[in-house]
mmCIF file with all atom_site columns, C-alpha atoms in Angstrom:
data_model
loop_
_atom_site.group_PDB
_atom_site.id
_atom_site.type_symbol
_atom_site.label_atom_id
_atom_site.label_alt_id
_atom_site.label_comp_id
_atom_site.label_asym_id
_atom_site.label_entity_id
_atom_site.label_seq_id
_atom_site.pdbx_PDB_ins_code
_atom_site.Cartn_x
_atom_site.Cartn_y
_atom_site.Cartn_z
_atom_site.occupancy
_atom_site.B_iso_or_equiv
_atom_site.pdbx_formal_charge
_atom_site.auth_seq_id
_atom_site.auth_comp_id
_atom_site.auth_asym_id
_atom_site.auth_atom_id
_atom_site.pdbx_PDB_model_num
ATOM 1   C CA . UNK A 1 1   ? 97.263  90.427  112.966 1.00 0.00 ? 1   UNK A CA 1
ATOM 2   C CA . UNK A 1 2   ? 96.857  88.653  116.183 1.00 0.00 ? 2   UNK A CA 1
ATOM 3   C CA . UNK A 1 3   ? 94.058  89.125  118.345 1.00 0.00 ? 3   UNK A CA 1
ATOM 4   C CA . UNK A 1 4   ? 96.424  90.549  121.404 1.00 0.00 ? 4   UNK A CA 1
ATOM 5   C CA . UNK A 1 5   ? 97.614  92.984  118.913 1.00 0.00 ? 5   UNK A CA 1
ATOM 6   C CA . UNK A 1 6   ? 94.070  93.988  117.966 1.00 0.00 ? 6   UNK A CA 1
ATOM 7   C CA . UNK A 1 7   ? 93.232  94.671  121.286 1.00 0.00 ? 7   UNK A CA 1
ATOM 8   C CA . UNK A 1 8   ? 96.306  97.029  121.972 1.00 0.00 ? 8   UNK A CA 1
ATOM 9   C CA . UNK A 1 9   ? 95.750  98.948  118.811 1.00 0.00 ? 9   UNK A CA 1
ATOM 10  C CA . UNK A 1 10  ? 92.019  99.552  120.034 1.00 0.00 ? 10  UNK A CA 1
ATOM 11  C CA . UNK A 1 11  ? 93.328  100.428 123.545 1.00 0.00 ? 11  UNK A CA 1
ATOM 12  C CA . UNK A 1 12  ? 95.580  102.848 122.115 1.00 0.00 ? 12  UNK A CA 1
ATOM 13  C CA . UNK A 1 13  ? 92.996  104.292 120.066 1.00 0.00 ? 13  UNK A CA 1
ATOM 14  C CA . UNK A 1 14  ? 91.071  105.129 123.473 1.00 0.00 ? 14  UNK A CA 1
ATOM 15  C CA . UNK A 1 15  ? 94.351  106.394 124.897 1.00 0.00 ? 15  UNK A CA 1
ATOM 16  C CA . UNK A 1 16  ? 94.858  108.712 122.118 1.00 0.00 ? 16  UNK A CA 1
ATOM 17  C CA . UNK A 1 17  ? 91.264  109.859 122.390 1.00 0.00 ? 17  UNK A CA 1
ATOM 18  C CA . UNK A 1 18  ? 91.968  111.038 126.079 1.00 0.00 ? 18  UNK A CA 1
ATOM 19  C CA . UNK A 1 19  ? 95.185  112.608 125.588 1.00 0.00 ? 19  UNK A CA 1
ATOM 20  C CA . UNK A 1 20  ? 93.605  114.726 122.368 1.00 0.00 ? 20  UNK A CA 1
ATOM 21  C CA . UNK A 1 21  ? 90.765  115.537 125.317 1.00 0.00 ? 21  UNK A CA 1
ATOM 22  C CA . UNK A 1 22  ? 94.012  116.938 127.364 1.00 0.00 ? 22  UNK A CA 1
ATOM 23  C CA . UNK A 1 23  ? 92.745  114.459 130.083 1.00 0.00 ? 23  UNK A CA 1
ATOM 24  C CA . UNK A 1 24  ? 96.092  114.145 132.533 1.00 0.00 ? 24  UNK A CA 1
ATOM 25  C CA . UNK A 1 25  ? 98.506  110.671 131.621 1.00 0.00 ? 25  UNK A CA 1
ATOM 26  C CA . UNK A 1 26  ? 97.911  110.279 135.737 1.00 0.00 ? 26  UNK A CA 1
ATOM 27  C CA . UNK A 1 27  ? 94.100  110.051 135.387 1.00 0.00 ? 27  UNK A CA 1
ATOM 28  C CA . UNK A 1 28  ? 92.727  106.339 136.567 1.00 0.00 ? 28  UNK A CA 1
ATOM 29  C CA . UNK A 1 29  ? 91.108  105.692 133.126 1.00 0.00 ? 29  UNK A CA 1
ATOM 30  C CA . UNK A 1 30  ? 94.968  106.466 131.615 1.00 0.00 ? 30  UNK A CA 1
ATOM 31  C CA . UNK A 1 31  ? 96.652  104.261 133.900 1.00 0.00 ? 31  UNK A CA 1
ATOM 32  C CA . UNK A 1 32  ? 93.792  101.453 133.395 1.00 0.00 ? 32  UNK A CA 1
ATOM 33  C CA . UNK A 1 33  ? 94.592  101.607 130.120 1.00 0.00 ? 33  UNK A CA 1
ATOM 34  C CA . UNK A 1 34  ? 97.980  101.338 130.352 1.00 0.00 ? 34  UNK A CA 1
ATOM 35  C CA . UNK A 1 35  ? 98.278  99.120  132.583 1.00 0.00 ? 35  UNK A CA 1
ATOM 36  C CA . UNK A 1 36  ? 95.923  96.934  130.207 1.00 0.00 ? 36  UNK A CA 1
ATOM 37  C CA . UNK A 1 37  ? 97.939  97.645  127.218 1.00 0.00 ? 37  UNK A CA 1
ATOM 38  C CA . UNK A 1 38  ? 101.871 96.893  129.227 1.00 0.00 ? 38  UNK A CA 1
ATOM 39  C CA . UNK A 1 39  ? 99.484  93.083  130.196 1.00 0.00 ? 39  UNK A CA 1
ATOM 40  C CA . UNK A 1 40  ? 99.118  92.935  126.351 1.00 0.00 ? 40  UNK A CA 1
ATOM 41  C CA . UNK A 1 41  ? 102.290 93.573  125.814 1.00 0.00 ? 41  UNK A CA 1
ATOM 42  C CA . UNK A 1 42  ? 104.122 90.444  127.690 1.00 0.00 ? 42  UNK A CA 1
ATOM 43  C CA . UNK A 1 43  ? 101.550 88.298  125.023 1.00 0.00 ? 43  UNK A CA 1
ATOM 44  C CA . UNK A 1 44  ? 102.473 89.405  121.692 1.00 0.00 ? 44  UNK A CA 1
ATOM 45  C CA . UNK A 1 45  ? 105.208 88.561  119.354 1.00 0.00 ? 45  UNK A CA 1
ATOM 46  C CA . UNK A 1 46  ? 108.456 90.265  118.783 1.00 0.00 ? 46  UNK A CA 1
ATOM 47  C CA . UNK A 1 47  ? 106.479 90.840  115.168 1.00 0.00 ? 47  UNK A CA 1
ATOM 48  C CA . UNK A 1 48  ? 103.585 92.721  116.673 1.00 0.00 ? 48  UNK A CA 1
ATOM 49  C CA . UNK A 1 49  ? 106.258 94.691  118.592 1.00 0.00 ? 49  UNK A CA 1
ATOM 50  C CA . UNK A 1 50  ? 107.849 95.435  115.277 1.00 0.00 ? 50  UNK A CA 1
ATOM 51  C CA . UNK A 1 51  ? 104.421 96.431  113.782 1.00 0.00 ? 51  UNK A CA 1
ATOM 52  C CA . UNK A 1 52  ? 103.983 98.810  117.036 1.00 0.00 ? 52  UNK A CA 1
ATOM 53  C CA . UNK A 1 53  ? 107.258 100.253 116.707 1.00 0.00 ? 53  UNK A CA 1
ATOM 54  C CA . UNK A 1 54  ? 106.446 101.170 113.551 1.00 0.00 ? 54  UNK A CA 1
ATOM 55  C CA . UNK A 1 55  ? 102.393 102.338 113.557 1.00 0.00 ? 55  UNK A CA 1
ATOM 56  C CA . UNK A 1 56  ? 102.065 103.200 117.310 1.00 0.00 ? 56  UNK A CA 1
ATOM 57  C CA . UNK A 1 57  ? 100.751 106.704 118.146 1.00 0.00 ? 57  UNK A CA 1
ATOM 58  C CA . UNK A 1 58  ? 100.471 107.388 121.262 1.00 0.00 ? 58  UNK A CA 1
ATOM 59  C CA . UNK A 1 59  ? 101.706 104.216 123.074 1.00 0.00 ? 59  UNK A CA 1
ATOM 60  C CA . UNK A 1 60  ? 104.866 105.486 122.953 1.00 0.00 ? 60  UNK A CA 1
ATOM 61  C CA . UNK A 1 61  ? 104.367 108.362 124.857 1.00 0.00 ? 61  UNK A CA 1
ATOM 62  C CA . UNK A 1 62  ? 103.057 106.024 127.716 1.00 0.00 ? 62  UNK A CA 1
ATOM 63  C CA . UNK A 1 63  ? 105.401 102.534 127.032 1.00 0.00 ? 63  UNK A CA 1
ATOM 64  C CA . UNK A 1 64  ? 108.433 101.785 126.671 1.00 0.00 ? 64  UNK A CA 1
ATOM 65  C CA . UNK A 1 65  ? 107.125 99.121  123.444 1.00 0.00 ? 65  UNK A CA 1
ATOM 66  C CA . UNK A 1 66  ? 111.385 98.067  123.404 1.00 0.00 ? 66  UNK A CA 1
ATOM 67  C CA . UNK A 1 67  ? 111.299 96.423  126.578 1.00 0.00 ? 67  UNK A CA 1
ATOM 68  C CA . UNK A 1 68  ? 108.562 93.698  125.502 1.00 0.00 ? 68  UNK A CA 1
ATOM 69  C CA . UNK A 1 69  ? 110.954 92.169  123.082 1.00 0.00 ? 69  UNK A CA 1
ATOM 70  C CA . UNK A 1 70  ? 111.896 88.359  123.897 1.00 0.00 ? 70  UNK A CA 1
ATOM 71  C CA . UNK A 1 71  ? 114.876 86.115  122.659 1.00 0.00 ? 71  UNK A CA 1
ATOM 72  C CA . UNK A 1 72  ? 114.230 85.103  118.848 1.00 0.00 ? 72  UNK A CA 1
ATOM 73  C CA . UNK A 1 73  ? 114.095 81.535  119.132 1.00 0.00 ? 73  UNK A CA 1
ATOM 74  C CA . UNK A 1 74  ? 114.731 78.937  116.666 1.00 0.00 ? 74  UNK A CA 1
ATOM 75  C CA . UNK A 1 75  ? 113.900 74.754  116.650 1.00 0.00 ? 75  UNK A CA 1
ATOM 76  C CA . UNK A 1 76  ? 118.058 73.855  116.875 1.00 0.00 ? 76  UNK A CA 1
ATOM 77  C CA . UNK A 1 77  ? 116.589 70.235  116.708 1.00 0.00 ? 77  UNK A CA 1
ATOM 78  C CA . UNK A 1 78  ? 114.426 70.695  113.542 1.00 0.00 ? 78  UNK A CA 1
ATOM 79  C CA . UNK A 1 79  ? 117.345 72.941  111.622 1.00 0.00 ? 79  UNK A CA 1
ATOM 80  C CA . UNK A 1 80  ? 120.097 70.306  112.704 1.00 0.00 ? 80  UNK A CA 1
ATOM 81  C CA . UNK A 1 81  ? 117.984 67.402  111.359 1.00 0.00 ? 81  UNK A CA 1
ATOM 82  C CA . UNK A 1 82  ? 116.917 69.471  107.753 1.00 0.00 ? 82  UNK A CA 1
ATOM 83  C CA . UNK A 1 83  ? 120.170 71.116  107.720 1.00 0.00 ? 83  UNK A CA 1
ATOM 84  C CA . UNK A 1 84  ? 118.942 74.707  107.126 1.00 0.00 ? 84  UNK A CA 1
ATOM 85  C CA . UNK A 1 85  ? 121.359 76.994  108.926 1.00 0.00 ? 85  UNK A CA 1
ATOM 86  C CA . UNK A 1 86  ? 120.992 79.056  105.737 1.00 0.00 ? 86  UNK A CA 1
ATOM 87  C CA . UNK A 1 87  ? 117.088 79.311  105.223 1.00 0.00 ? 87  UNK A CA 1
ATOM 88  C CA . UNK A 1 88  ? 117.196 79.884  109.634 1.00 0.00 ? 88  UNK A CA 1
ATOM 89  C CA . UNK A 1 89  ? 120.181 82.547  108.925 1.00 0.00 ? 89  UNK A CA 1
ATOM 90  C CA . UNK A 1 90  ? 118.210 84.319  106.052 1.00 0.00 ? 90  UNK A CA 1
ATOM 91  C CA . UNK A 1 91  ? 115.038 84.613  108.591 1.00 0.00 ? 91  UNK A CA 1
ATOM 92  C CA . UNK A 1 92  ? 117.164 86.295  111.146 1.00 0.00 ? 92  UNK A CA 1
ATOM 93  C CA . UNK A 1 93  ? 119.098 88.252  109.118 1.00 0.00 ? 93  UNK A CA 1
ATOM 94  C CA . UNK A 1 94  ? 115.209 89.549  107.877 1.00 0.00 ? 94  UNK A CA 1
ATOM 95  C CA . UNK A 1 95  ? 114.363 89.697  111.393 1.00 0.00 ? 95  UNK A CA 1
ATOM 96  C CA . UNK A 1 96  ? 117.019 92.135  112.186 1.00 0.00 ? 96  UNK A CA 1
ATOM 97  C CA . UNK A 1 97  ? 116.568 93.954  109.252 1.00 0.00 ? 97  UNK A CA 1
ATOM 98  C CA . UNK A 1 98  ? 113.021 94.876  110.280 1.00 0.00 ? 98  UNK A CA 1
ATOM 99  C CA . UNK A 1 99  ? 113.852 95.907  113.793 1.00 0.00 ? 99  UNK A CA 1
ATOM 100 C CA . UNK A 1 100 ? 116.401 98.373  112.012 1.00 0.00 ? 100 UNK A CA 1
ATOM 101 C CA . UNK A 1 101 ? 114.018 99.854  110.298 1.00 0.00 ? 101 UNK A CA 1
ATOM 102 C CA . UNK A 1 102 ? 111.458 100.466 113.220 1.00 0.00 ? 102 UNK A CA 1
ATOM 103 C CA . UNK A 1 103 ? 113.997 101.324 115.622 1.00 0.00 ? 103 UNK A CA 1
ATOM 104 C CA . UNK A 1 104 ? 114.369 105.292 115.970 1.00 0.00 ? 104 UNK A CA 1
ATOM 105 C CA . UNK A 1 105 ? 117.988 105.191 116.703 1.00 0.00 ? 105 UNK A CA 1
ATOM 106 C CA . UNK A 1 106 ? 120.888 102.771 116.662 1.00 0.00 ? 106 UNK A CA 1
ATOM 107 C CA . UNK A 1 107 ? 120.781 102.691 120.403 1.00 0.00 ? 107 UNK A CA 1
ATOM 108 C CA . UNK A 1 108 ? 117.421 101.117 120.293 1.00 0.00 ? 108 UNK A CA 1
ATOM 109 C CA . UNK A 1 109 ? 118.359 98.890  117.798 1.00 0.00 ? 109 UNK A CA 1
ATOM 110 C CA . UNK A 1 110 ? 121.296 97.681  119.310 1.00 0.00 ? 110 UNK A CA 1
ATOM 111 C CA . UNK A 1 111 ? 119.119 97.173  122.583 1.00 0.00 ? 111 UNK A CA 1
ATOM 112 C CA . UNK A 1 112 ? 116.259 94.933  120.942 1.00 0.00 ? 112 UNK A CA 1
ATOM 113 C CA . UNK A 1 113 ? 119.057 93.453  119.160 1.00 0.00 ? 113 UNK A CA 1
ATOM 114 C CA . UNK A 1 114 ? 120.715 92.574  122.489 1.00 0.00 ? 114 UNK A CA 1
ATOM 115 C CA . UNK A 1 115 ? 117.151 91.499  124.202 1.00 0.00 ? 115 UNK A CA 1
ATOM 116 C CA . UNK A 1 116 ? 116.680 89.166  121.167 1.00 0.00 ? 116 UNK A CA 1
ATOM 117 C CA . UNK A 1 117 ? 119.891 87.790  121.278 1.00 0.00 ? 117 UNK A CA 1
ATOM 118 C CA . UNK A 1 118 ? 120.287 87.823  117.695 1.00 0.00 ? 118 UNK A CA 1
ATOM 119 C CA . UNK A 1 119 ? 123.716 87.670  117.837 1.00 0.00 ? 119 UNK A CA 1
ATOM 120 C CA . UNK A 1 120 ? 124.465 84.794  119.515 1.00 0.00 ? 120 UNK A CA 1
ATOM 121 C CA . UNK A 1 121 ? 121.761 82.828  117.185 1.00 0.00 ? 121 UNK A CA 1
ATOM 122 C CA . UNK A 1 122 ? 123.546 84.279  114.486 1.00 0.00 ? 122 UNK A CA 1
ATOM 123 C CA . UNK A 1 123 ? 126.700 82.668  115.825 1.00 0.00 ? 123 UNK A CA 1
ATOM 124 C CA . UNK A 1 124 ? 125.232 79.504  116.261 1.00 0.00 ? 124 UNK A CA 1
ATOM 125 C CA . UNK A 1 125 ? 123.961 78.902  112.540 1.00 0.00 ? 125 UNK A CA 1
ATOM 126 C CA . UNK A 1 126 ? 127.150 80.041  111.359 1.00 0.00 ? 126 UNK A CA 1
ATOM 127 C CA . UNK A 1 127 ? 128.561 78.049  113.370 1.00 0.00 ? 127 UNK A CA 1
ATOM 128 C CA . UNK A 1 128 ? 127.261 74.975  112.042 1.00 0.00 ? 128 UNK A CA 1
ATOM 129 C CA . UNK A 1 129 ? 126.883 76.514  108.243 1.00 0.00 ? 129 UNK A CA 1
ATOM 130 C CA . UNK A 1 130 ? 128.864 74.586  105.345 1.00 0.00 ? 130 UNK A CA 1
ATOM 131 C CA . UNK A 1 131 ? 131.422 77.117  103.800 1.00 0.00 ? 131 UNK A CA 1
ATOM 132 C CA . UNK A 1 132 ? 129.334 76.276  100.666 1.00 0.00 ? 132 UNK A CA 1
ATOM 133 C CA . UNK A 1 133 ? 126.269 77.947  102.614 1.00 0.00 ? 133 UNK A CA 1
ATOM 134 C CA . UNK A 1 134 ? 128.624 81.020  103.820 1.00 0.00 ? 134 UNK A CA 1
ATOM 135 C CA . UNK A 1 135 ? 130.038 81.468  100.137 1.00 0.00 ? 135 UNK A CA 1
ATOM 136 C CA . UNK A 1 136 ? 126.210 81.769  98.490  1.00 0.00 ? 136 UNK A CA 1
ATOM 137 C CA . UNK A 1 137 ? 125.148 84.200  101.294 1.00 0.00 ? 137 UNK A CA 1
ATOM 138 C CA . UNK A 1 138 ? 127.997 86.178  100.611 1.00 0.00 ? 138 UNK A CA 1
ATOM 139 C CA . UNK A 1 139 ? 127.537 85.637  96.557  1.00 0.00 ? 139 UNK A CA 1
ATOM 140 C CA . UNK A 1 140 ? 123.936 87.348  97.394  1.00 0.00 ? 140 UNK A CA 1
ATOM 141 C CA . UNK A 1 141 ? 125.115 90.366  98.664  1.00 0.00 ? 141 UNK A CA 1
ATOM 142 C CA . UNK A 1 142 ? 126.350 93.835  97.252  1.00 0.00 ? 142 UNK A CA 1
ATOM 143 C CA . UNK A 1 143 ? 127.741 94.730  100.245 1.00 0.00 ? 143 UNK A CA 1
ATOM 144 C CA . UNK A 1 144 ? 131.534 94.533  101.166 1.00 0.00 ? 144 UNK A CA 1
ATOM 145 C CA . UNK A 1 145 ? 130.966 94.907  105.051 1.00 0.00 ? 145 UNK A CA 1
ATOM 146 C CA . UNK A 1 146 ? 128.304 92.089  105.102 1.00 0.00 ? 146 UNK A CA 1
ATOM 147 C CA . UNK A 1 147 ? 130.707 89.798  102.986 1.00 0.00 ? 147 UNK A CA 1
ATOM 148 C CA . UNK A 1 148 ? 133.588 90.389  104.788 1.00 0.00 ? 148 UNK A CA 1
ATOM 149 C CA . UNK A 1 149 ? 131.709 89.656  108.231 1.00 0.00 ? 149 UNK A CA 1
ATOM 150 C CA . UNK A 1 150 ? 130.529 86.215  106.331 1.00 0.00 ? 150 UNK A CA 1
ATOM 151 C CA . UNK A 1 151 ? 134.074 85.372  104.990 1.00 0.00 ? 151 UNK A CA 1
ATOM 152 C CA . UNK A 1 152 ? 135.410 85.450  108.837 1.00 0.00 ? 152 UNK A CA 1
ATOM 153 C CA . UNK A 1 153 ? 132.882 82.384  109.286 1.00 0.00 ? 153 UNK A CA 1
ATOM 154 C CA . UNK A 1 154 ? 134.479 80.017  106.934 1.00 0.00 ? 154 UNK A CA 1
ATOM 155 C CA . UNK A 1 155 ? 135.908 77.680  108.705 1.00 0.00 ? 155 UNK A CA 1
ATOM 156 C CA . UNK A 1 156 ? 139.466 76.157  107.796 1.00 0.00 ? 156 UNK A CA 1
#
């Protein structure tokens, strides 16, 4: 757990603690905190907003957590030289994956999906994946959808 992510999780602790004490969302000490947490916020990874999506309390009564999220990024230099599209495509695919399951609703996970812009990455390895590579992702899988959206990749 990083440290920013420490810190929020205690701020939202004393956030809770005033909103359990009915204390109004527009009192100073609410917005201070707030304020402190959203400054957190523009620091952490798109992990710790995964982790927030999925523990926080009462942050999201007060943030919008979903608008944090950055582009996924990926060394194109580093998986070029090693030639690991696959191993890069696997991470994403976990990636997305986990935002699915801490989104609330397919529109939110179609908008972190678009503010990561997991798609296009995704386009990119597959772009420049061996039809060997696309053929054992597909072998790994059970299902038909995710196969079929692998098989259009192969290239000719």
């Amino acid at each position: 757990m990083s440290e920013n992510l420490q810190k929020i999780l205690n701020l939202e602790i004393e956030l809770g603690e005033l909103i359990e004490d009915k204390i109004d969302t527009t009192d100073i000490r609410c917005e201070e905190i707030v304020f402190s947490i959203s400054n957190l916020l523009k620091k952490v990874s798109n992990d710790d907003l995964i982790y927030l999506l999925l523990n926080g309390d009462y942050i999201h009564q007060m943030i919008d957590v979903t608008e944090y999220f950055k582009k996924y990024k990926i060394n194109k230099k580093k998986i070029k030289a090693e030639n690991s599209y696959k191993e890069a495509f696997k991470k994403l695919s976990y990636f997305v994956e986990r935002i699915r399951e801490a989104s609330v609703c397919e529109e939110e996970y179609m908008y972190i999906c678009e503010k990561t812009k997991v798609d296009e990455i995704a386009d990119f390895l597959l772009t420049n994946m061996s039809n060997e590579d696309i053929m054992s992702l597909s072998n790994e899988t059970d299902d038909w959808n995710y196969k079929l959206f692998l098989y259009g990749n192969l290239k000719k």
